[in-house]
Amino acid sequence: PSPAAPAPAPAPVAVQDEDLARIWGIDEQVAALLRDAGVRSYAQLAESDPERLRAIVAEAKPELLQGADPASWPKQARLAAAGKWEALGRLQEKMKARGEG
């Protein structure tokens, strides 16, 4: 009997592109820019520095930042990454009521 072949190494887990446009202040164009910059999931967005997010968008299309506040995106993304959709909805309602982007 021949020795068993070693098990293949597990493939790196591919980051699933998540719908970043569910974050208040991110539309499809901004989401595409973030994906191009390597921010593809809520968890990655949650760990991102707001100034880096602002720079990503400003370099490509600064007009997309009008009315948008990247400072709120990581907080919202933390809720989304944790599956806390009701809490995210409540936060977004408050932001809309205050006119925040």
Coordinates of C-alpha atoms in Angstrom, one line a residue:
P1 CA 0.0 0.0 0.0
S2 CA 1.3 3.4 -0.9
P3 CA 1.4 6.1 1.8
A4 CA -1.6 8.5 1.7
A5 CA -1.0 11.7 -0.2
P6 CA -0.8 14.7 2.1
A7 CA -4.1 16.7 2.2
P8 CA -4.0 19.7 0.0
A9 CA -3.6 23.0 1.9
P10 CA -6.9 24.8 2.3
A11 CA -7.4 27.5 -0.2
P12 CA -7.3 31.1 1.2
V13 CA -10.8 32.2 2.0
A14 CA -11.9 34.6 -0.7
V15 CA -13.5 37.7 0.6
Q16 CA -17.1 37.8 -0.5
D17 CA -18.1 41.1 -2.0
E18 CA -20.8 42.5 0.2
D19 CA -23.3 45.1 -0.7
L20 CA -21.5 48.2 0.7
A21 CA -24.3 50.4 -0.7
R22 CA -26.4 49.2 2.3
I23 CA -24.3 51.6 4.3
W24 CA -25.9 55.1 4.5
G25 CA -23.8 57.5 2.5
I26 CA -22.4 54.9 0.1
D27 CA -24.0 54.6 -3.3
E28 CA -23.1 52.1 -6.1
Q29 CA -20.4 54.4 -7.5
V30 CA -18.7 54.8 -4.1
A31 CA -19.1 51.1 -3.4
A32 CA -17.3 50.3 -6.7
L33 CA -14.4 52.7 -5.8
L34 CA -14.1 51.0 -2.4
R35 CA -14.1 47.5 -3.9
D36 CA -11.4 48.6 -6.4
A37 CA -9.3 49.8 -3.4
G38 CA -9.7 46.4 -1.7
V39 CA -12.5 47.2 0.7
R40 CA -14.9 44.5 -0.3
S41 CA -16.7 43.5 2.9
Y42 CA -18.4 45.0 5.9
A43 CA -15.6 43.7 8.2
Q44 CA -13.0 45.4 6.0
L45 CA -15.0 48.7 5.9
A46 CA -15.4 48.5 9.7
E47 CA -11.6 48.4 10.1
S48 CA -10.9 51.2 7.7
D49 CA -9.8 54.6 8.6
P50 CA -12.4 57.2 7.7
E51 CA -9.7 59.5 6.2
R52 CA -8.5 56.7 4.0
L53 CA -12.0 56.1 2.8
R54 CA -12.4 59.8 2.1
A55 CA -9.1 59.8 0.1
I56 CA -10.2 56.7 -1.9
V57 CA -13.3 58.5 -3.1
A58 CA -11.8 62.0 -3.4
E59 CA -9.0 60.8 -5.6
A60 CA -11.4 59.2 -8.1
K61 CA -14.5 61.4 -7.9
P62 CA -14.5 64.1 -5.3
E63 CA -18.1 65.1 -6.2
L64 CA -19.3 61.8 -4.7
L65 CA -18.4 63.0 -1.3
Q66 CA -20.9 65.9 -1.3
G67 CA -23.4 65.0 1.4
A68 CA -21.5 61.9 2.4
D69 CA -19.6 61.5 5.6
P70 CA -17.1 58.6 5.6
A71 CA -16.6 59.0 9.3
S72 CA -19.9 57.1 9.9
W73 CA -19.2 54.3 7.5
P74 CA -17.0 52.1 9.8
K75 CA -19.5 52.3 12.6
Q76 CA -22.4 51.3 10.3
A77 CA -20.2 48.5 8.8
R78 CA -19.5 47.0 12.3
L79 CA -23.2 46.6 12.8
A80 CA -23.6 45.1 9.3
A81 CA -20.7 42.7 9.8
A82 CA -22.3 41.5 13.0
G83 CA -25.6 41.0 11.3
K84 CA -27.2 43.6 13.5
W85 CA -29.5 44.9 10.7
E86 CA -32.2 46.3 13.1
A87 CA -29.6 48.3 15.0
L88 CA -28.2 49.5 11.7
G89 CA -31.6 50.6 10.5
R90 CA -32.2 52.5 13.7
L91 CA -28.8 54.2 13.4
Q92 CA -29.5 55.1 9.8
E93 CA -32.9 56.5 10.6
K94 CA -31.3 58.8 13.2
M95 CA -28.6 59.9 10.7
K96 CA -31.3 60.6 8.1
A97 CA -33.3 62.6 10.6
R98 CA -30.2 64.7 11.5
G99 CA -29.3 65.2 7.8
E100 CA -26.0 63.3 8.2
G101 CA -24.5 61.5 5.2

